[in-house]
mmCIF file of N, CA and C in Angstrom:
data_model
loop_
_atom_site.group_PDB
_atom_site.id
_atom_site.type_symbol
_atom_site.label_atom_id
_atom_site.label_comp_id
_atom_site.label_asym_id
_atom_site.label_seq_id
_atom_site.Cartn_x
_atom_site.Cartn_y
_atom_site.Cartn_z
ATOM 1 N N UNK A 96 -52.486 -12.580 0.780
ATOM 2 C CA UNK A 96 -52.882 -12.071 1.989
ATOM 3 C C UNK A 96 -54.210 -11.614 1.549
ATOM 4 N N UNK A 97 -55.296 -12.071 1.941
ATOM 5 C CA UNK A 97 -56.548 -11.744 1.507
ATOM 6 C C UNK A 97 -56.916 -10.009 2.424
ATOM 7 N N UNK A 98 -57.322 -9.338 1.617
ATOM 8 C CA UNK A 98 -57.413 -7.995 2.554
ATOM 9 C C UNK A 98 -59.223 -8.577 2.932
ATOM 10 N N UNK A 99 -59.561 -8.149 3.875
ATOM 11 C CA UNK A 99 -61.097 -7.930 4.331
ATOM 12 C C UNK A 99 -61.933 -6.802 4.112
ATOM 13 N N UNK A 100 -63.036 -6.715 4.464
ATOM 14 C CA UNK A 100 -63.821 -5.443 4.268
ATOM 15 C C UNK A 100 -63.197 -4.800 5.470
ATOM 16 N N UNK A 101 -62.866 -5.477 6.777
ATOM 17 C CA UNK A 101 -62.604 -5.094 7.848
ATOM 18 C C UNK A 101 -61.367 -4.290 8.012
ATOM 19 N N UNK A 102 -60.450 -4.613 7.186
ATOM 20 C CA UNK A 102 -58.727 -4.423 6.946
ATOM 21 C C UNK A 102 -58.938 -2.610 6.383
ATOM 22 N N UNK A 103 -60.234 -3.056 5.256
ATOM 23 C CA UNK A 103 -60.107 -1.832 4.519
ATOM 24 C C UNK A 103 -61.243 -0.413 5.166
ATOM 25 N N UNK A 104 -61.803 -0.928 6.140
ATOM 26 C CA UNK A 104 -62.774 -0.218 7.271
ATOM 27 C C UNK A 104 -61.321 0.483 8.313
ATOM 28 N N UNK A 105 -60.326 -0.124 8.551
ATOM 29 C CA UNK A 105 -59.601 0.049 8.971
ATOM 30 C C UNK A 105 -58.703 1.199 8.770
ATOM 31 N N UNK A 106 -58.125 1.243 7.449
ATOM 32 C CA UNK A 106 -57.504 2.202 6.706
ATOM 33 C C UNK A 106 -58.169 3.343 6.181
ATOM 34 N N UNK A 107 -59.756 3.289 6.051
ATOM 35 C CA UNK A 107 -60.197 4.398 5.603
ATOM 36 C C UNK A 107 -60.355 5.177 6.621
ATOM 37 N N UNK A 108 -60.640 4.839 7.908
ATOM 38 C CA UNK A 108 -60.748 5.338 9.029
ATOM 39 C C UNK A 108 -59.512 5.857 9.890
ATOM 40 N N UNK A 109 -58.509 5.765 9.931
ATOM 41 C CA UNK A 109 -57.827 5.911 10.428
ATOM 42 C C UNK A 109 -57.192 7.808 10.337
ATOM 43 N N UNK A 110 -56.469 8.080 11.699
ATOM 44 C CA UNK A 110 -56.787 9.639 11.898
ATOM 45 C C UNK A 110 -55.359 10.147 10.835
ATOM 46 N N UNK A 111 -55.874 11.182 10.311
ATOM 47 C CA UNK A 111 -55.554 12.035 8.842
ATOM 48 C C UNK A 111 -54.003 12.944 9.934
ATOM 49 N N UNK A 112 -52.901 13.023 9.389
ATOM 50 C CA UNK A 112 -51.628 13.618 9.913
ATOM 51 C C UNK A 112 -52.243 15.141 9.458
ATOM 52 N N UNK A 113 -51.543 15.839 9.969
ATOM 53 C CA UNK A 113 -51.429 17.334 10.004
ATOM 54 C C UNK A 113 -50.850 17.714 8.667
ATOM 55 N N UNK A 114 -49.872 17.054 7.969
ATOM 56 C CA UNK A 114 -49.530 17.256 6.347
ATOM 57 C C UNK A 114 -50.897 17.146 5.704
ATOM 58 N N UNK A 115 -51.605 16.413 5.819
ATOM 59 C CA UNK A 115 -52.572 15.908 4.779
ATOM 60 C C UNK A 115 -54.024 17.182 4.709
ATOM 61 N N UNK A 116 -53.853 17.228 6.338
ATOM 62 C CA UNK A 116 -54.934 18.230 6.317
ATOM 63 C C UNK A 116 -54.582 19.873 6.198
ATOM 64 N N UNK A 117 -53.409 19.701 6.074
ATOM 65 C CA UNK A 117 -52.600 21.192 5.622
ATOM 66 C C UNK A 117 -53.269 21.205 4.069
ATOM 67 N N UNK A 118 -52.976 20.430 3.419
ATOM 68 C CA UNK A 118 -52.545 20.095 1.980
ATOM 69 C C UNK A 118 -54.223 20.071 1.651
ATOM 70 N N UNK A 119 -55.287 19.820 2.661
ATOM 71 C CA UNK A 119 -56.696 20.137 2.308
ATOM 72 C C UNK A 119 -57.057 21.605 2.207
ATOM 73 N N UNK A 120 -56.556 22.198 3.094
ATOM 74 C CA UNK A 120 -56.745 23.791 2.803
ATOM 75 C C UNK A 120 -56.195 24.303 2.211
ATOM 76 N N UNK A 121 -54.841 24.039 1.282
ATOM 77 C CA UNK A 121 -54.248 24.576 0.316
ATOM 78 C C UNK A 121 -55.237 24.604 -1.209
ATOM 79 N N UNK A 122 -55.634 23.626 -0.723
ATOM 80 C CA UNK A 122 -56.495 22.901 -2.522
ATOM 81 C C UNK A 122 -57.883 23.369 -2.718
ATOM 82 N N UNK A 123 -58.347 23.067 -1.313
ATOM 83 C CA UNK A 123 -59.790 23.014 -1.049
ATOM 84 C C UNK A 123 -60.328 24.181 -1.427
ATOM 85 N N UNK A 124 -60.909 24.420 -2.591
ATOM 86 C CA UNK A 124 -61.696 25.919 -2.770
ATOM 87 C C UNK A 124 -63.035 26.284 -2.168
ATOM 88 N N UNK A 125 -63.682 25.351 -1.782
ATOM 89 C CA UNK A 125 -64.469 25.617 -0.293
ATOM 90 C C UNK A 125 -64.255 26.145 0.512
ATOM 91 N N UNK A 126 -63.160 25.985 1.217
ATOM 92 C CA UNK A 126 -62.687 26.451 2.597
ATOM 93 C C UNK A 126 -62.062 27.676 2.151
ATOM 94 N N UNK A 127 -62.718 28.467 3.131
ATOM 95 C CA UNK A 127 -61.826 30.158 3.243
ATOM 96 C C UNK A 127 -60.761 30.263 3.937
ATOM 97 N N UNK A 128 -59.708 30.198 3.335
ATOM 98 C CA UNK A 128 -58.116 30.233 4.265
ATOM 99 C C UNK A 128 -58.131 31.221 5.486
ATOM 100 N N UNK A 129 -58.879 32.415 4.583
ATOM 101 C CA UNK A 129 -58.760 33.390 5.609
ATOM 102 C C UNK A 129 -58.975 33.144 7.185
ATOM 103 N N UNK A 130 -59.784 32.478 7.388
ATOM 104 C CA UNK A 130 -60.395 31.895 8.347
ATOM 105 C C UNK A 130 -60.087 31.261 8.899
ATOM 106 N N UNK A 131 -58.557 30.231 8.871
ATOM 107 C CA UNK A 131 -57.921 29.306 9.170
ATOM 108 C C UNK A 131 -56.762 29.921 9.921
ATOM 109 N N UNK A 132 -56.937 28.906 11.276
ATOM 110 C CA UNK A 132 -56.031 29.565 12.116
ATOM 111 C C UNK A 132 -55.355 28.115 12.304
ATOM 112 N N UNK A 133 -54.116 28.006 12.266
ATOM 113 C CA UNK A 133 -52.959 26.848 12.776
ATOM 114 C C UNK A 133 -52.362 27.042 14.074
ATOM 115 N N UNK A 134 -52.470 26.175 14.879
ATOM 116 C CA UNK A 134 -51.805 25.827 16.303
ATOM 117 C C UNK A 134 -50.792 25.096 16.301
ATOM 118 N N UNK A 135 -49.488 25.832 16.470
ATOM 119 C CA UNK A 135 -48.654 25.144 16.445
ATOM 120 C C UNK A 135 -47.188 25.115 17.545
ATOM 121 N N UNK A 136 -46.756 24.007 17.883
ATOM 122 C CA UNK A 136 -45.978 23.964 19.095
ATOM 123 C C UNK A 136 -44.747 24.576 18.640
ATOM 124 N N UNK A 137 -44.331 25.475 19.475
ATOM 125 C CA UNK A 137 -43.035 26.419 19.705
ATOM 126 C C UNK A 137 -42.177 25.770 20.395
ATOM 127 N N UNK A 138 -41.162 25.501 20.203
ATOM 128 C CA UNK A 138 -39.830 24.863 21.359
ATOM 129 C C UNK A 138 -39.686 25.681 22.394
ATOM 130 N N UNK A 139 -39.610 27.117 22.190
ATOM 131 C CA UNK A 139 -39.188 28.076 22.984
ATOM 132 C C UNK A 139 -40.719 28.550 23.835
ATOM 133 N N UNK A 140 -41.903 28.677 23.442
ATOM 134 C CA UNK A 140 -42.767 29.517 24.101
ATOM 135 C C UNK A 140 -43.931 28.442 23.817
ATOM 136 N N UNK A 141 -44.133 26.976 23.581
ATOM 137 C CA UNK A 141 -45.372 26.294 23.821
ATOM 138 C C UNK A 141 -46.006 26.578 22.313
ATOM 139 N N UNK A 142 -47.255 26.456 22.637
ATOM 140 C CA UNK A 142 -48.590 26.403 21.324
ATOM 141 C C UNK A 142 -48.245 27.808 21.134
ATOM 142 N N UNK A 143 -48.496 28.148 20.093
ATOM 143 C CA UNK A 143 -48.735 29.488 19.226
ATOM 144 C C UNK A 143 -49.656 29.497 18.142
ATOM 145 N N UNK A 144 -50.270 30.389 18.061
ATOM 146 C CA UNK A 144 -51.709 30.468 16.945
ATOM 147 C C UNK A 144 -50.952 31.089 15.969
ATOM 148 N N UNK A 145 -51.172 31.223 14.255
ATOM 149 C CA UNK A 145 -50.833 31.575 13.415
ATOM 150 C C UNK A 145 -51.526 31.853 12.105
ATOM 151 N N UNK A 146 -52.076 32.828 11.542
ATOM 152 C CA UNK A 146 -52.882 32.816 10.636
ATOM 153 C C UNK A 146 -52.568 31.732 9.498
ATOM 154 N N UNK A 147 -53.325 30.853 8.873
ATOM 155 C CA UNK A 147 -53.042 29.723 7.986
ATOM 156 C C UNK A 147 -52.372 30.695 6.760
ATOM 157 N N UNK A 148 -52.740 31.608 6.238
ATOM 158 C CA UNK A 148 -52.092 32.521 5.335
ATOM 159 C C UNK A 148 -50.981 33.251 5.261
ATOM 160 N N UNK A 149 -50.227 33.260 7.310
ATOM 161 C CA UNK A 149 -49.153 33.621 7.309
ATOM 162 C C UNK A 149 -48.232 32.832 7.683
ATOM 163 N N UNK A 150 -48.806 31.028 7.357
ATOM 164 C CA UNK A 150 -47.960 30.221 7.816
ATOM 165 C C UNK A 150 -46.860 29.622 6.406
ATOM 166 N N UNK A 151 -45.793 29.498 7.226
ATOM 167 C CA UNK A 151 -44.902 29.077 6.262
ATOM 168 C C UNK A 151 -44.163 27.724 6.629
ATOM 169 N N UNK A 152 -44.174 26.971 5.773
ATOM 170 C CA UNK A 152 -43.166 25.670 5.915
ATOM 171 C C UNK A 152 -41.534 25.796 5.975
ATOM 172 N N UNK A 153 -41.452 24.899 6.311
ATOM 173 C CA UNK A 153 -39.677 24.934 6.881
ATOM 174 C C UNK A 153 -39.151 25.086 5.249
ATOM 175 N N UNK A 154 -39.696 24.458 4.163
ATOM 176 C CA UNK A 154 -38.831 24.167 3.065
ATOM 177 C C UNK A 154 -39.299 25.826 2.256
ATOM 178 N N UNK A 155 -40.354 26.760 2.944
ATOM 179 C CA UNK A 155 -40.370 27.721 1.876
ATOM 180 C C UNK A 155 -39.636 28.915 2.688
ATOM 181 N N UNK A 156 -38.995 28.828 3.899
ATOM 182 C CA UNK A 156 -38.565 30.294 4.505
ATOM 183 C C UNK A 156 -37.578 29.615 5.443
ATOM 184 N N UNK A 157 -36.267 30.399 5.580
ATOM 185 C CA UNK A 157 -35.857 30.034 6.874
ATOM 186 C C UNK A 157 -36.243 29.867 7.959
ATOM 187 N N UNK A 158 -37.155 30.567 8.593
ATOM 188 C CA UNK A 158 -37.841 30.432 9.671
ATOM 189 C C UNK A 158 -39.375 29.215 9.554
ATOM 190 N N UNK A 159 -39.242 28.992 8.648
ATOM 191 C CA UNK A 159 -40.532 27.848 8.511
ATOM 192 C C UNK A 159 -40.723 26.951 9.497
ATOM 193 N N UNK A 160 -42.096 26.627 10.089
ATOM 194 C CA UNK A 160 -42.172 25.632 10.838
ATOM 195 C C UNK A 160 -42.767 24.451 9.854
ATOM 196 N N UNK A 161 -42.086 23.088 10.461
ATOM 197 C CA UNK A 161 -42.398 21.904 10.246
ATOM 198 C C UNK A 161 -43.492 21.306 10.324
ATOM 199 N N UNK A 162 -44.011 20.871 9.713
ATOM 200 C CA UNK A 162 -45.369 20.597 9.344
ATOM 201 C C UNK A 162 -46.077 19.300 10.564
ATOM 202 N N UNK A 163 -44.773 18.708 11.244
ATOM 203 C CA UNK A 163 -45.284 17.839 12.527
ATOM 204 C C UNK A 163 -45.483 18.552 13.547
ATOM 205 N N UNK A 164 -45.145 20.136 13.602
ATOM 206 C CA UNK A 164 -45.082 20.518 14.986
ATOM 207 C C UNK A 164 -46.919 21.103 14.948
ATOM 208 N N UNK A 165 -47.331 20.924 14.073
ATOM 209 C CA UNK A 165 -49.043 21.177 13.961
ATOM 210 C C UNK A 165 -49.707 20.601 14.810
ATOM 211 N N UNK A 166 -50.538 21.357 15.752
ATOM 212 C CA UNK A 166 -50.991 20.662 16.950
ATOM 213 C C UNK A 166 -52.839 20.937 16.400
ATOM 214 N N UNK A 167 -53.018 21.587 16.017
ATOM 215 C CA UNK A 167 -54.863 21.861 15.698
ATOM 216 C C UNK A 167 -54.994 22.979 14.445
ATOM 217 N N UNK A 168 -55.833 22.876 14.098
ATOM 218 C CA UNK A 168 -56.789 23.415 13.267
ATOM 219 C C UNK A 168 -58.049 24.328 13.578
ATOM 220 N N UNK A 169 -58.358 25.582 13.309
ATOM 221 C CA UNK A 169 -59.671 25.966 13.690
ATOM 222 C C UNK A 169 -59.953 26.704 12.358
ATOM 223 N N UNK A 170 -61.323 26.636 12.346
ATOM 224 C CA UNK A 170 -61.828 27.452 11.508
ATOM 225 C C UNK A 170 -62.884 28.548 11.930
ATOM 226 N N UNK A 171 -62.995 29.486 12.053
ATOM 227 C CA UNK A 171 -63.403 30.847 12.486
ATOM 228 C C UNK A 171 -63.476 30.339 14.478
ATOM 229 N N UNK A 172 -62.523 30.218 14.907
ATOM 230 C CA UNK A 172 -62.407 29.900 15.865
ATOM 231 C C UNK A 172 -62.713 28.790 16.732
ATOM 232 N N UNK A 173 -63.452 28.013 15.700
ATOM 233 C CA UNK A 173 -64.140 26.364 16.372
ATOM 234 C C UNK A 173 -62.608 25.123 15.703
ATOM 235 N N UNK A 174 -62.523 24.667 16.536
ATOM 236 C CA UNK A 174 -61.643 23.640 16.425
ATOM 237 C C UNK A 174 -62.565 22.122 15.500
ATOM 238 N N UNK A 175 -61.649 22.259 14.388
ATOM 239 C CA UNK A 175 -61.962 21.124 13.144
ATOM 240 C C UNK A 175 -60.928 19.719 13.242
ATOM 241 N N UNK A 176 -59.788 19.952 13.714
ATOM 242 C CA UNK A 176 -58.686 19.103 13.737
ATOM 243 C C UNK A 176 -57.934 18.798 14.874
ATOM 244 N N UNK A 177 -57.807 18.094 15.766
ATOM 245 C CA UNK A 177 -56.867 18.181 16.830
ATOM 246 C C UNK A 177 -56.306 17.049 17.061
ATOM 247 N N UNK A 178 -54.832 17.095 17.059
ATOM 248 C CA UNK A 178 -53.797 15.665 17.193
ATOM 249 C C UNK A 178 -54.218 15.296 18.514
ATOM 250 N N UNK A 179 -54.152 15.771 19.415
ATOM 251 C CA UNK A 179 -54.000 15.201 20.651
ATOM 252 C C UNK A 179 -55.450 14.713 21.431
ATOM 253 N N UNK A 180 -56.555 15.153 20.868
ATOM 254 C CA UNK A 180 -57.689 14.971 20.825
ATOM 255 C C UNK A 180 -57.981 13.886 19.814
ATOM 256 N N UNK A 181 -57.390 14.062 19.133
ATOM 257 C CA UNK A 181 -57.872 12.905 17.469
ATOM 258 C C UNK A 181 -59.058 13.213 17.015
ATOM 259 N N UNK A 182 -59.407 14.637 17.026
ATOM 260 C CA UNK A 182 -60.459 15.182 16.501
ATOM 261 C C UNK A 182 -60.249 15.778 14.542
ATOM 262 N N UNK A 183 -61.350 15.116 13.912
ATOM 263 C CA UNK A 183 -61.049 15.191 12.631
ATOM 264 C C UNK A 183 -62.469 15.264 11.921
ATOM 265 N N UNK A 184 -62.522 16.627 11.933
ATOM 266 C CA UNK A 184 -64.376 17.005 11.256
ATOM 267 C C UNK A 184 -63.739 17.187 9.875
ATOM 268 N N UNK A 185 -62.633 17.174 9.339
ATOM 269 C CA UNK A 185 -62.553 17.625 7.573
ATOM 270 C C UNK A 185 -62.538 16.403 6.920
ATOM 271 N N UNK A 186 -62.412 15.031 7.720
ATOM 272 C CA UNK A 186 -61.704 13.945 6.196
ATOM 273 C C UNK A 186 -63.284 12.985 6.668
ATOM 274 N N UNK A 187 -63.853 13.198 7.818
ATOM 275 C CA UNK A 187 -64.508 11.704 7.997
ATOM 276 C C UNK A 187 -64.084 11.017 8.730
ATOM 277 N N UNK A 188 -62.750 10.988 9.196
ATOM 278 C CA UNK A 188 -62.317 10.058 10.090
ATOM 279 C C UNK A 188 -63.690 9.246 10.806
ATOM 280 N N UNK A 189 -63.195 8.594 11.407
ATOM 281 C CA UNK A 189 -64.244 8.007 12.253
ATOM 282 C C UNK A 189 -63.861 7.800 13.847
ATOM 283 N N UNK A 190 -62.632 8.881 13.910
ATOM 284 C CA UNK A 190 -61.820 9.048 15.427
ATOM 285 C C UNK A 190 -63.086 9.370 16.638
ATOM 286 N N UNK A 191 -63.900 10.147 15.852
ATOM 287 C CA UNK A 191 -64.900 10.934 16.447
ATOM 288 C C UNK A 191 -65.880 11.026 16.022
ATOM 289 N N UNK A 192 -66.793 10.421 16.458
ATOM 290 C CA UNK A 192 -68.520 10.183 15.763
ATOM 291 C C UNK A 192 -69.006 11.352 15.797
ATOM 292 N N UNK A 193 -69.420 11.808 14.525
ATOM 293 C CA UNK A 193 -69.710 13.254 14.031
ATOM 294 C C UNK A 193 -71.055 13.361 13.317
ATOM 295 N N UNK A 194 -71.569 12.098 13.427
ATOM 296 C CA UNK A 194 -72.870 12.232 12.289
ATOM 297 C C UNK A 194 -74.217 12.792 12.524
ATOM 298 N N UNK A 195 -74.080 13.452 14.049
ATOM 299 C CA UNK A 195 -75.313 13.895 14.374
ATOM 300 C C UNK A 195 -75.773 15.305 13.481
ATOM 301 N N UNK A 196 -77.146 15.698 13.097
ATOM 302 C CA UNK A 196 -77.433 16.661 12.854
ATOM 303 C C UNK A 196 -77.089 17.727 13.347
ATOM 304 N N UNK A 197 -77.140 18.145 14.711
ATOM 305 C CA UNK A 197 -76.508 19.073 15.191
ATOM 306 C C UNK A 197 -75.159 19.353 15.113
ATOM 307 N N UNK A 198 -74.495 18.287 14.811
ATOM 308 C CA UNK A 198 -72.965 18.760 14.923
ATOM 309 C C UNK A 198 -72.602 19.343 13.450
ATOM 310 N N UNK A 199 -73.580 18.760 12.371
ATOM 311 C CA UNK A 199 -73.023 19.084 11.360
ATOM 312 C C UNK A 199 -73.794 20.517 10.813
ATOM 313 N N UNK A 200 -74.854 20.760 11.870
ATOM 314 C CA UNK A 200 -75.141 22.267 11.470
ATOM 315 C C UNK A 200 -74.147 23.187 12.582
ATOM 316 N N UNK A 201 -73.435 22.738 12.758
ATOM 317 C CA UNK A 201 -72.518 23.855 13.841
ATOM 318 C C UNK A 201 -71.021 23.787 13.177
ATOM 319 N N UNK A 202 -70.920 23.435 12.264
ATOM 320 C CA UNK A 202 -69.546 23.321 11.641
ATOM 321 C C UNK A 202 -69.452 24.840 10.754
ATOM 322 N N UNK A 203 -68.531 25.091 11.222
ATOM 323 C CA UNK A 203 -67.893 26.572 10.965
ATOM 324 C C UNK A 203 -67.502 26.981 9.854
ATOM 325 N N UNK A 204 -67.813 26.250 8.671
ATOM 326 C CA UNK A 204 -68.022 26.557 7.405
ATOM 327 C C UNK A 204 -68.458 25.408 6.216
ATOM 328 N N UNK A 205 -68.601 25.854 4.970
ATOM 329 C CA UNK A 205 -69.392 25.228 3.908
ATOM 330 C C UNK A 205 -68.780 23.985 3.414
ATOM 331 N N UNK A 206 -68.554 22.977 4.352
ATOM 332 C CA UNK A 206 -68.291 21.274 3.912
ATOM 333 C C UNK A 206 -69.689 20.332 4.371
ATOM 334 N N UNK A 207 -69.515 19.591 3.853
ATOM 335 C CA UNK A 207 -70.985 18.147 4.039
ATOM 336 C C UNK A 207 -69.969 17.231 4.673
ATOM 337 N N UNK A 208 -70.380 16.658 5.912
ATOM 338 C CA UNK A 208 -69.589 15.390 5.870
ATOM 339 C C UNK A 208 -70.002 13.966 5.328
ATOM 340 N N UNK A 209 -69.165 13.073 5.153
ATOM 341 C CA UNK A 209 -69.864 11.852 4.086
ATOM 342 C C UNK A 209 -70.719 11.110 5.504
ATOM 343 N N UNK A 210 -71.926 10.871 4.667
ATOM 344 C CA UNK A 210 -72.991 10.395 5.593
ATOM 345 C C UNK A 210 -72.407 8.766 6.121
#
């Protein structure tokens, strides 16, 4: 089977899962993790927010949170990734067109979106 440029475009523009975004925050030194907030779904109380530096994954702590429960990430109070809205300002996913200059200026951290 031959892969077309359309196939490649579809693969590269897929919406990224929360585990990939979490790892991006963990390893990207250009992002100030102290400004990151994670919104996750608690089975009993609904959506709950926690600072990135306080978040514990399920394999790190007995009361850790599975990454599939993450619903959104915020930086400085601004939404940068949201599962339900399919918003992804971190990886340049084309699920939402964020190439306008005004949107780039308003990003809440120093990160440049791909052109």
